Amino acid sequence: MSKNVQFNLRVPNELKALISEASKNSGRSINAEAQYRLEQSFESQGGSYIEAIDELKDFFDAHLRNDRLKLLANKLKFLLSESQAANSFYTPSISRIAEAFGYDRVGMIEDWFEGRKEPSFEELKRLADYFGCQSDWLLHDENKPFVKEQFEFGLDIEDNVNRLLKGNDDNDVKSLWFARNNTENGELVIIKHCDSWRGLILDTRVHVSNKVGIGGSEDRALLSLTLKYLCKHHLQKIKGALISELDYNELIWAKENPIKIIDKYHHNPWIEDMWDSSMYSKKSNNYWKGWHEMCMSNAFYIRESERLSKIIVQ
């Protein structure tokens, strides 16, 4: 009778996890599963060590492929759920994706969402474009799910407006949200609603508050002049919002669909009143603590600035 002996072996965590998973499927203990797989490696044709290594490699490759398929399937389900949560003209679905991709049936798309087949890189890029997410996140698990860019207001007001209204594929945006974090600091984030459930987050360094320094005063003044131009020429496209700190952070983290988040809010006219002295001079218009003082200080800064006082918004 052969006698079992103790054999100490260090293995990577990934290998231990694979053996543990295999033991659940076979009904063996982890120890028995490991012993079984070692025995099998020596029972290959001719007892070839190379063949044993190849078998183990195939085993690991299959599990790695399976893990990637699961990850991709979970990402696709997440993107579909985020898109369905947005208030769009029509609700996206697997059948609509198949139709948009030019397929005659939904089987291929279902295989992707259920983790049975892996889309090609080109198909993944098309899916990223369809959902409005970052392709690097979908393909390589890099960056955040949704697109966030930095935006700075310049002295050329019309250029500011053109950059803000430029959407996907050089098309104009559907609407433009100016969302102020409803805290004392009043950080501003802008959401471009491109079309349907697709949006883009613009992180600005602007604080819409009287709690700013000299540099911040110029940023806020340029925002005010840009809003004045937008209100005069594109009033139907712009919206203002006072958002919770939680929603502001969600937008900055870019982990959720920005359209789903901003759709919860109704238009707040602070963006129309910020630059209009006939409106901000009314004490009744007090959108947050320090609103009136901020607007007065902003107007004074523009008048006294050699550069800004020369800007005429027609």
Coordinates of N, CA, C and O in Angstrom, one line a residue, residues 125-256:
K125 N -15.2 48.8 -30.3 CA -15.1 50.3 -30.6 C -16.5 50.8 -31.0 O -16.9 51.9 -30.6
R126 N -17.2 50.0 -31.8 CA -18.5 50.4 -32.3 C -19.5 50.4 -31.1 O -20.4 51.3 -31.0
L127 N -19.4 49.4 -30.2 CA -20.2 49.4 -29.0 C -19.9 50.6 -28.1 O -20.8 51.1 -27.5
A128 N -18.6 50.9 -27.9 CA -18.3 52.1 -27.1 C -18.9 53.4 -27.7 O -19.4 54.2 -26.9
D129 N -18.9 53.5 -29.0 CA -19.5 54.7 -29.7 C -21.0 54.6 -29.5 O -21.6 55.7 -29.2
Y130 N -21.6 53.5 -29.6 CA -23.0 53.3 -29.4 C -23.5 53.8 -28.0 O -24.5 54.5 -27.9
F131 N -22.8 53.3 -27.0 CA -23.1 53.7 -25.6 C -22.6 55.0 -25.1 O -23.0 55.5 -24.1
G132 N -21.6 55.6 -25.9 CA -21.0 56.8 -25.4 C -20.0 56.6 -24.3 O -19.9 57.5 -23.5
C133 N -19.4 55.5 -24.3 CA -18.4 55.3 -23.2 C -17.0 55.4 -23.8 O -16.8 55.5 -25.0
Q134 N -16.0 55.3 -22.9 CA -14.6 55.3 -23.4 C -14.2 54.0 -23.9 O -14.3 52.9 -23.3
S135 N -13.6 54.0 -25.1 CA -13.3 52.7 -25.8 C -12.1 52.0 -25.0 O -12.1 50.8 -24.9
D136 N -11.2 52.8 -24.5 CA -10.1 52.2 -23.7 C -10.6 51.4 -22.5 O -10.0 50.4 -22.1
W137 N -11.6 51.9 -21.9 CA -12.2 51.2 -20.7 C -12.9 49.9 -21.2 O -12.7 48.9 -20.5
L138 N -13.6 49.9 -22.3 CA -14.3 48.7 -22.7 C -13.3 47.7 -23.3 O -13.4 46.5 -23.0
L139 N -12.3 48.1 -24.0 CA -11.3 47.2 -24.6 C -10.3 46.7 -23.7 O -9.9 45.5 -23.7
H140 N -9.7 47.7 -22.9 CA -8.5 47.3 -22.1 C -8.6 47.5 -20.6 O -7.7 47.4 -19.9
D141 N -9.9 47.9 -20.2 CA -10.1 48.1 -18.7 C -9.2 49.3 -18.2 O -8.8 49.3 -17.1
E142 N -9.0 50.3 -19.1 CA -8.3 51.5 -18.7 C -9.2 52.7 -18.6 O -10.2 52.8 -19.2
N143 N -8.8 53.7 -17.8 CA -9.6 54.9 -17.6 C -10.9 54.7 -17.0 O -11.2 53.6 -16.5
K144 N -11.8 55.6 -17.0 CA -13.1 55.6 -16.4 C -14.1 55.2 -17.5 O -13.9 55.3 -18.7
P145 N -15.3 54.7 -17.1 CA -16.3 54.2 -18.1 C -16.7 55.4 -19.1 O -16.8 55.1 -20.3
F146 N -16.9 56.6 -18.5 CA -17.5 57.6 -19.4 C -16.5 58.8 -19.6 O -15.5 58.9 -18.9
V147 N -16.8 59.5 -20.6 CA -15.8 60.5 -21.1 C -15.8 61.8 -20.3 O -16.9 62.4 -20.1
K148 N -14.7 62.2 -19.7 CA -14.6 63.5 -19.0 C -13.4 64.2 -19.6 O -12.3 63.7 -19.7
E149 N -13.6 65.5 -19.9 CA -12.5 66.3 -20.4 C -12.4 67.6 -19.6 O -13.3 68.0 -18.9
Q150 N -11.3 68.2 -19.7 CA -11.1 69.5 -19.0 C -11.5 70.6 -20.0 O -11.2 70.6 -21.2
F151 N -12.2 71.6 -19.4 CA -12.6 72.8 -20.2 C -12.1 74.1 -19.5 O -12.4 74.3 -18.3
E152 N -11.5 74.9 -20.3 CA -11.1 76.3 -19.8 C -11.8 77.4 -20.6 O -11.8 77.3 -21.9
F153 N -12.3 78.4 -20.0 CA -12.8 79.5 -20.6 C -11.7 80.5 -21.0 O -10.9 80.9 -20.2
G154 N -11.7 80.9 -22.3 CA -10.7 81.8 -22.8 C -11.3 83.2 -23.1 O -12.5 83.4 -22.9
L155 N -10.5 84.1 -23.5 CA -10.9 85.5 -23.8 C -11.8 85.6 -25.0 O -12.5 86.6 -25.1
D156 N -11.7 84.6 -25.9 CA -12.5 84.6 -27.1 C -13.8 84.0 -26.8 O -14.0 82.8 -26.7
I157 N -14.9 84.8 -26.5 CA -16.1 84.3 -26.1 C -16.8 83.4 -27.1 O -17.4 82.4 -26.8
E158 N -16.8 83.8 -28.4 CA -17.4 83.0 -29.4 C -16.7 81.7 -29.6 O -17.4 80.7 -29.8
D159 N -15.4 81.6 -29.4 CA -14.7 80.4 -29.4 C -15.1 79.5 -28.2 O -15.3 78.2 -28.4
N160 N -15.3 80.1 -27.1 CA -15.8 79.3 -25.9 C -17.2 78.6 -26.3 O -17.4 77.4 -26.0
V161 N -18.1 79.4 -26.9 CA -19.4 78.9 -27.3 C -19.3 77.8 -28.3 O -20.0 76.8 -28.2
N162 N -18.5 78.0 -29.3 CA -18.3 77.0 -30.4 C -17.8 75.7 -29.8 O -18.2 74.6 -30.2
R163 N -16.8 75.8 -28.9 CA -16.3 74.5 -28.3 C -17.3 73.8 -27.4 O -17.4 72.6 -27.4
L164 N -18.1 74.6 -26.8 CA -19.2 74.0 -25.9 C -20.3 73.4 -26.7 O -20.8 72.3 -26.3
L165 N -20.6 73.9 -27.8 CA -21.7 73.4 -28.6 C -21.3 72.4 -29.6 O -22.2 71.8 -30.3
K166 N -20.0 72.1 -29.7 CA -19.6 71.1 -30.7 C -19.8 69.7 -30.0 O -19.3 69.4 -29.0
G167 N -20.6 68.8 -30.7 CA -20.9 67.5 -30.2 C -20.1 66.4 -30.9 O -19.0 66.7 -31.5
N168 N -20.6 65.2 -31.0 CA -20.0 64.1 -31.6 C -20.0 64.3 -33.2 O -21.0 64.8 -33.7
D169 N -19.0 63.9 -33.8 CA -18.9 64.0 -35.3 C -19.2 65.4 -35.8 O -19.9 65.5 -36.8
D170 N -18.8 66.4 -35.1 CA -18.9 67.8 -35.5 C -20.4 68.2 -35.5 O -20.7 69.3 -36.0
N171 N -21.3 67.4 -35.0 CA -22.7 67.9 -34.8 C -22.9 68.7 -33.6 O -22.1 68.5 -32.6
D172 N -23.8 69.6 -33.6 CA -24.1 70.4 -32.4 C -24.7 69.5 -31.3 O -25.4 68.5 -31.6
V173 N -24.5 70.0 -30.1 CA -25.1 69.2 -28.9 C -26.6 69.5 -28.9 O -27.1 70.5 -29.3
K174 N -27.3 68.5 -28.3 CA -28.7 68.6 -28.1 C -29.0 69.7 -27.0 O -29.9 70.5 -27.2
S175 N -28.3 69.6 -25.9 CA -28.4 70.6 -24.8 C -27.2 70.7 -24.0 O -26.3 69.8 -24.1
L176 N -27.0 71.8 -23.3 CA -25.8 72.0 -22.5 C -26.2 72.4 -21.1 O -26.9 73.4 -20.9
W177 N -25.8 71.6 -20.2 CA -26.1 71.8 -18.8 C -24.9 72.4 -18.0 O -23.8 71.9 -18.1
F178 N -25.2 73.5 -17.3 CA -24.3 74.1 -16.4 C -24.7 73.8 -15.0 O -25.7 74.3 -14.5
A179 N -24.0 72.8 -14.4 CA -24.4 72.2 -13.1 C -23.4 72.7 -12.0 O -22.2 72.4 -12.0
R180 N -24.0 73.5 -11.1 CA -23.2 74.0 -10.0 C -23.3 73.1 -8.7 O -24.5 72.7 -8.3
N181 N -22.2 72.7 -8.2 CA -22.2 71.9 -6.9 C -22.9 72.8 -5.9 O -22.3 73.9 -5.6
N182 N -24.0 72.4 -5.3 CA -24.7 73.2 -4.4 C -24.1 73.2 -3.0 O -24.7 72.9 -2.0
T183 N -22.8 73.7 -2.9 CA -22.1 73.8 -1.7 C -21.5 75.2 -1.7 O -21.7 76.0 -2.6
E184 N -20.8 75.5 -0.6 CA -20.3 76.9 -0.4 C -19.3 77.2 -1.5 O -19.2 78.4 -2.0
N185 N -18.5 76.3 -2.0 CA -17.5 76.5 -3.0 C -18.1 76.6 -4.4 O -17.5 77.3 -5.3
G186 N -19.2 75.9 -4.7 CA -19.9 76.1 -5.9 C -19.1 75.7 -7.2 O -19.1 76.4 -8.2
E187 N -18.4 74.5 -7.1 CA -17.7 74.1 -8.3 C -18.6 73.8 -9.5 O -19.7 73.3 -9.3
L188 N -18.1 74.1 -10.7 CA -19.0 74.0 -11.9 C -18.5 72.9 -12.7 O -17.3 72.7 -13.0
V189 N -19.5 72.0 -13.1 CA -19.2 71.0 -14.1 C -20.3 71.2 -15.2 O -21.4 71.6 -15.0
I190 N -19.9 71.0 -16.5 CA -20.7 71.1 -17.6 C -21.0 69.8 -18.3 O -20.1 69.0 -18.4
I191 N -22.2 69.5 -18.6 CA -22.6 68.2 -19.3 C -23.1 68.5 -20.7 O -24.1 69.2 -20.8
K192 N -22.4 68.0 -21.7 CA -22.9 68.1 -23.0 C -23.8 66.9 -23.3 O -23.4 65.7 -23.2
H193 N -25.1 67.2 -23.6 CA -26.0 66.1 -24.0 C -25.9 66.0 -25.5 O -26.5 66.8 -26.2
C194 N -25.2 65.0 -26.0 CA -25.0 65.0 -27.4 C -26.2 64.5 -28.2 O -26.7 65.2 -29.0
D195 N -26.7 63.3 -27.8 CA -27.9 62.8 -28.4 C -28.3 61.5 -27.6 O -27.5 60.8 -27.1
S196 N -29.6 61.3 -27.6 CA -30.2 60.1 -26.9 C -29.6 60.0 -25.5 O -29.7 60.9 -24.7
W197 N -28.8 58.9 -25.2 CA -28.3 58.7 -23.9 C -26.8 59.0 -23.8 O -26.2 58.7 -22.8
R198 N -26.2 59.6 -24.8 CA -24.8 59.9 -24.9 C -24.5 61.3 -24.4 O -25.1 62.2 -24.8
G199 N -23.5 61.4 -23.5 CA -23.1 62.7 -23.0 C -21.6 62.8 -22.7 O -20.9 61.8 -22.8
L200 N -21.2 64.0 -22.5 CA -19.8 64.2 -22.2 C -19.7 65.2 -21.0 O -20.4 66.2 -20.9
I201 N -18.7 64.9 -20.1 CA -18.5 65.7 -18.9 C -17.4 66.6 -19.1 O -16.3 66.2 -19.5
L202 N -17.6 67.9 -18.8 CA -16.5 68.9 -18.9 C -16.3 69.4 -17.5 O -17.1 70.0 -16.8
D203 N -15.1 69.1 -17.0 CA -14.6 69.5 -15.7 C -14.0 70.9 -15.8 O -13.1 71.1 -16.7
T204 N -14.5 71.9 -15.1 CA -13.9 73.2 -15.2 C -13.3 73.6 -13.9 O -13.5 72.9 -12.9
R205 N -12.5 74.6 -13.9 CA -11.8 75.1 -12.6 C -12.6 76.3 -12.1 O -12.1 76.9 -11.1
V206 N -13.8 76.5 -12.6 CA -14.6 77.6 -12.2 C -15.4 77.3 -10.9 O -15.9 76.2 -10.7
H207 N -15.3 78.3 -9.9 CA -16.1 78.2 -8.7 C -17.2 79.3 -8.8 O -16.8 80.5 -8.8
V208 N -18.4 78.9 -8.9 CA -19.5 79.9 -9.0 C -19.9 80.3 -7.6 O -20.9 79.8 -7.0
S209 N -19.1 81.1 -7.0 CA -19.2 81.5 -5.6 C -18.4 82.7 -5.3 O -17.5 83.1 -6.1
N210 N -18.6 83.4 -4.2 CA -17.8 84.5 -3.8 C -16.6 84.1 -3.0 O -15.8 84.9 -2.5
K211 N -16.4 82.8 -2.9 CA -15.3 82.2 -2.1 C -14.1 81.9 -3.1 O -13.7 80.7 -3.2
V212 N -13.7 82.9 -3.9 CA -12.6 82.6 -4.8 C -11.6 83.7 -4.7 O -11.8 84.8 -4.2
G213 N -10.4 83.4 -5.3 CA -9.3 84.4 -5.3 C -9.3 85.2 -6.6 O -10.2 85.1 -7.4
I214 N -8.2 85.8 -6.8 CA -8.0 86.7 -8.0 C -8.1 85.8 -9.3 O -8.9 86.2 -10.2
G215 N -7.4 84.7 -9.4 CA -7.4 83.9 -10.6 C -8.8 83.3 -10.8 O -9.3 83.3 -11.9
G216 N -9.5 82.9 -9.7 CA -10.8 82.4 -9.8 C -11.8 83.4 -10.3 O -12.8 83.1 -10.9
S217 N -11.6 84.7 -9.9 CA -12.5 85.8 -10.3 C -12.5 85.9 -11.9 O -13.6 86.2 -12.4
E218 N -11.3 85.8 -12.5 CA -11.3 85.9 -14.0 C -12.0 84.7 -14.6 O -12.8 84.9 -15.6
D219 N -11.8 83.5 -14.1 CA -12.5 82.3 -14.6 C -14.0 82.5 -14.5 O -14.8 82.2 -15.5
R220 N -14.5 83.0 -13.4 CA -15.9 83.2 -13.2 C -16.5 84.3 -14.1 O -17.6 84.2 -14.6
A221 N -15.7 85.4 -14.3 CA -16.1 86.5 -15.2 C -16.2 86.0 -16.6 O -17.2 86.3 -17.3
L222 N -15.3 85.2 -17.1 CA -15.3 84.6 -18.4 C -16.6 83.7 -18.6 O -17.2 83.6 -19.7
L223 N -16.9 82.9 -17.5 CA -18.1 82.1 -17.6 C -19.3 83.0 -17.7 O -20.2 82.7 -18.6
S224 N -19.3 84.1 -17.0 CA -20.5 85.0 -17.1 C -20.7 85.6 -18.5 O -21.8 85.7 -19.0
L225 N -19.6 86.0 -19.1 CA -19.6 86.6 -20.5 C -20.1 85.5 -21.5 O -20.8 85.8 -22.4
T226 N -19.6 84.3 -21.3 CA -20.0 83.2 -22.2 C -21.4 82.9 -22.0 O -22.1 82.6 -23.0
L227 N -21.9 82.9 -20.8 CA -23.4 82.6 -20.5 C -24.2 83.7 -21.2 O -25.3 83.4 -21.7
K228 N -23.7 84.9 -21.1 CA -24.5 86.0 -21.7 C -24.6 85.8 -23.2 O -25.7 86.0 -23.8
Y229 N -23.6 85.4 -23.9 CA -23.6 85.1 -25.3 C -24.6 83.9 -25.6 O -25.4 84.0 -26.5
L230 N -24.5 82.9 -24.8 CA -25.3 81.7 -25.0 C -26.8 82.1 -24.8 O -27.7 81.6 -25.6
C231 N -27.1 82.9 -23.8 CA -28.5 83.3 -23.6 C -29.0 84.1 -24.7 O -30.2 84.1 -25.0
K232 N -28.2 84.9 -25.3 CA -28.6 85.8 -26.4 C -28.8 85.0 -27.7 O -29.7 85.4 -28.6
H233 N -28.0 84.0 -27.9 CA -28.1 83.3 -29.2 C -28.5 81.8 -29.2 O -28.9 81.3 -30.2
H234 N -28.4 81.2 -28.1 CA -28.7 79.7 -28.0 C -29.5 79.4 -26.7 O -29.2 78.4 -26.0
L235 N -30.4 80.3 -26.4 CA -31.1 80.1 -25.1 C -31.8 78.8 -25.0 O -31.9 78.2 -23.9
Q236 N -32.4 78.3 -26.1 CA -33.1 77.0 -26.0 C -32.2 75.8 -25.7 O -32.7 74.7 -25.4
K237 N -30.9 76.0 -25.9 CA -30.0 74.8 -25.7 C -29.4 74.7 -24.4 O -28.8 73.7 -24.0
I238 N -29.4 75.8 -23.6 CA -28.7 75.8 -22.3 C -29.6 75.6 -21.1 O -30.8 76.1 -21.1
K239 N -29.1 74.9 -20.1 CA -29.9 74.7 -18.9 C -29.0 74.9 -17.7 O -27.8 74.6 -17.8
G240 N -29.5 75.3 -16.6 CA -28.8 75.5 -15.4 C -29.3 74.5 -14.3 O -30.5 74.2 -14.4
A241 N -28.5 74.1 -13.4 CA -28.9 73.2 -12.4 C -28.0 73.5 -11.1 O -26.9 73.8 -11.2
L242 N -28.7 73.3 -10.0 CA -28.0 73.2 -8.7 C -28.0 71.8 -8.2 O -29.1 71.3 -7.9
I243 N -26.9 71.1 -8.2 CA -26.9 69.7 -8.0 C -26.3 69.3 -6.6 O -25.5 70.1 -6.1
S244 N -26.7 68.2 -6.1 CA -26.2 67.7 -4.8 C -24.7 67.4 -4.9 O -24.1 67.2 -6.0
E245 N -24.0 67.5 -3.8 CA -22.6 67.2 -3.7 C -22.4 65.7 -4.2 O -21.4 65.4 -4.8
L246 N -23.3 64.8 -3.8 CA -23.2 63.4 -4.2 C -23.2 63.3 -5.8 O -22.3 62.6 -6.3
D247 N -24.1 64.0 -6.4 CA -24.2 63.9 -7.9 C -23.0 64.6 -8.5 O -22.5 64.1 -9.6
Y248 N -22.6 65.7 -7.9 CA -21.4 66.3 -8.5 C -20.2 65.4 -8.5 O -19.5 65.3 -9.5
N249 N -20.0 64.7 -7.4 CA -18.9 63.7 -7.3 C -19.0 62.6 -8.3 O -18.0 62.1 -8.9
E250 N -20.3 62.1 -8.5 CA -20.5 61.1 -9.4 C -20.1 61.5 -10.8 O -19.5 60.7 -11.6
L251 N -20.4 62.8 -11.1 CA -20.1 63.3 -12.5 C -18.6 63.4 -12.6 O -18.0 63.0 -13.7
I252 N -17.9 63.9 -11.6 CA -16.4 64.0 -11.7 C -15.7 62.7 -11.7 O -14.7 62.5 -12.4
W253 N -16.3 61.7 -11.1 CA -15.7 60.3 -11.1 C -15.9 59.7 -12.5 O -15.1 58.7 -12.8
A254 N -16.9 60.1 -13.2 CA -17.2 59.6 -14.6 C -17.4 58.1 -14.6 O -17.0 57.4 -15.5
K255 N -18.0 57.5 -13.5 CA -18.3 56.1 -13.5 C -19.7 55.8 -13.9 O -20.1 54.6 -14.0
E256 N -20.6 56.8 -14.0 CA -22.0 56.6 -14.3 C -22.3 57.5 -15.5 O -21.6 58.5 -15.8

